C-alpha atoms as one frame of an Amber mdcrd trajectory, in Angstrom:
protein
   0.000   0.000   0.000   2.827   2.392   0.815   4.501   1.769  -2.536   1.206
   2.463  -4.322   0.629   5.709  -2.418   3.937   7.200  -3.536   3.199   6.678
  -7.247   2.705   9.924  -9.162  -0.968  10.811  -9.698  -2.235   8.573  -6.859
  -4.004  10.565  -4.182  -5.661   7.830  -2.141  -5.364   4.045  -1.880  -8.265
   2.278  -0.201  -7.429  -0.681   2.017 -10.309  -3.136   2.156  -8.680  -5.557
   4.606 -10.941  -4.489   7.454 -14.058  -4.915   5.316 -12.864  -8.307   4.104
 -12.150  -9.410   7.677 -15.684  -8.374   8.708 -17.133 -10.227   5.713 -15.202
 -13.365   6.657 -16.573 -13.126  10.188 -20.114 -12.749   8.869 -19.640 -15.702
   6.524 -18.302 -17.886   9.348 -21.249 -16.931  11.550 -23.778 -17.613   8.786
 -22.106 -20.931   7.998 -22.302 -22.009  11.643 -25.910 -20.835  11.846 -26.700
 -22.770   8.668 -25.138 -25.978   9.985 -26.970 -25.693  13.297 -30.252 -25.010
  11.497 -29.688 -27.975   9.190 -28.998 -30.218  12.180 -32.114 -29.043  14.025
 -34.355 -29.416  10.982 -32.861 -32.822  10.155 -33.410 -34.243  13.624 -36.933
 -32.858  13.894 -37.795 -34.129  10.399 -36.597 -37.628  11.237 -38.508 -37.664
  14.516 -41.737 -36.324  13.012 -41.745 -38.624   9.987 -40.880 -41.699  12.040
 -43.706 -40.933  14.483 -46.182 -40.348  11.655 -45.232 -43.658  10.052 -45.451
 -45.507  13.366 -48.872 -44.005  14.108 -50.021 -44.850  10.604 -48.945 -48.460
  11.117 -50.766 -48.654  14.453 -53.900 -47.130  12.883 -53.877 -49.835  10.204
 -52.911 -52.790  12.390 -56.190 -54.640  11.680 -55.689 -54.299   7.920 -52.054
 -55.346   8.270 -53.076 -58.421  10.283 -55.607 -59.370   7.617 -53.015 -59.004
   4.868 -50.536 -61.085   6.888 -53.131 -63.844   7.217 -53.595 -63.724   3.455
 -49.843 -64.252   2.980 -48.576 -60.727   2.272 -44.816 -60.360   2.458 -43.224
 -57.886   4.860 -41.891 -55.807   1.969 -45.388 -55.640   0.441 -46.657 -54.166
   3.701 -43.711 -51.810   4.212 -43.525 -50.127   0.785 -46.688 -47.974   1.197
 -45.347 -46.612   4.467 -42.009 -45.777   2.816 -43.878 -43.887   0.107 -45.926
 -42.100   2.741 -42.760 -40.838   4.438 -41.282 -39.679   1.128 -44.505 -37.875
   0.168 -44.655 -36.136   3.545 -41.054 -35.016   3.085 -41.747 -33.807  -0.467
 -44.726 -31.779   0.732 -42.483 -30.213   3.360 -39.925 -29.565   0.620 -42.551
 -27.830  -1.516 -43.521 -25.597   1.389 -39.873 -24.797   2.121 -39.171 -23.929
  -1.531 -42.240 -21.680  -1.709 -41.036 -19.829   1.389 -37.365 -19.674   0.443
 -37.736 -18.379  -3.132 -39.044 -14.882  -2.276 -36.620 -14.548   0.626 -33.676
 -15.599  -1.550 -34.718 -13.174  -4.296 -34.968 -10.333  -1.768 -31.592 -11.071
  -0.169 -29.985 -11.517  -3.572 -31.304  -8.107  -4.634 -29.840  -6.474  -1.514
 -26.286  -7.817  -1.920 -25.191  -5.320  -4.630 -26.565  -2.452  -2.538 -24.721
  -3.519   0.611 -21.496  -4.736  -1.001 -21.188  -3.045  -4.409 -17.775  -4.523
  -5.245 -18.903  -8.110  -4.559 -19.585 -10.104  -7.751 -22.772 -12.162  -7.672
 -23.580 -15.340  -9.584 -26.711 -15.670 -11.745 -29.726 -16.056  -9.465 -31.512
 -18.699 -11.544 -28.553 -21.095 -11.333 -28.340 -20.663  -7.565 -32.069 -21.190
  -7.066 -32.115 -24.280  -9.292 -29.217 -25.791  -7.362 -30.916 -24.925  -4.070
 -34.193 -26.560  -5.136 -32.418 -29.712  -6.338 -30.412 -29.909  -3.110 -33.486
 -29.413  -0.909 -35.465 -32.009  -2.851 -32.681 -34.580  -2.570 -32.272 -33.963
   1.145 -36.049 -34.182   1.644 -36.314 -37.537  -0.122 -33.347 -38.855   1.852
 -34.815 -37.785   5.194 -38.250 -39.065   4.177 -36.787 -42.505   3.513 -34.678
 -42.550   6.677 -37.632 -41.373   8.794 -39.830 -44.042   7.226 -37.268 -46.742
   7.950 -37.020 -45.551  11.560 -40.817 -45.628  11.900 -40.996 -49.071  10.331
 -38.265 -50.455  12.562 -39.973 -49.126  15.689 -43.271 -50.789  14.692 -41.692
 -53.964  13.322 -43.826 -56.235  15.496 -46.956 -55.224  13.536 -45.429 -55.899
  10.125
C-alpha cells in the first residue's frame, strides 16, 4: 500500500482488509448458523416422519393383520409406508421452496446495494441448485424417517 501511495498521480489508496475481515466473520457466523439449522431441521424431520409412520402403522394394524393372514410379504406391507414418508417429506420440501424463493430473491437483490464490489452469480442457477439440493435432502430424510418408523413398529409388520 505504501509503494502504491507514492506513485505519481495517486491521491488515495483504499485498504479493504478491514471490510474483508468483517465479511469473513459474517460468513463464518452464517455458515455455523446454517449448519446448526440444518442439524435441528434434520433431527426434527426424522422424529416427526418416524412418528407419523409408526402411528399410521398402528392405525392400520387390523388391515395389516388381515393381509398377513392372506400371505402378504413384509416388503409388500412396508412399501406404502415408505412412500408415505417420502410424500410427507416432499410436501415439506414444496412448502420450504415456496417460502425460500421470495426470501432468496430479496436477499440476492440487496447484496449489490450492501457490497457493491462483490460479484454475484446468476440467481436462476443458484435457485435451481438450491431446489435440487433441498429435494434430494427431503427424499433422503423421508426414507430414513420411514425406515425408523418401520423399525420401531416392526412387530406389527
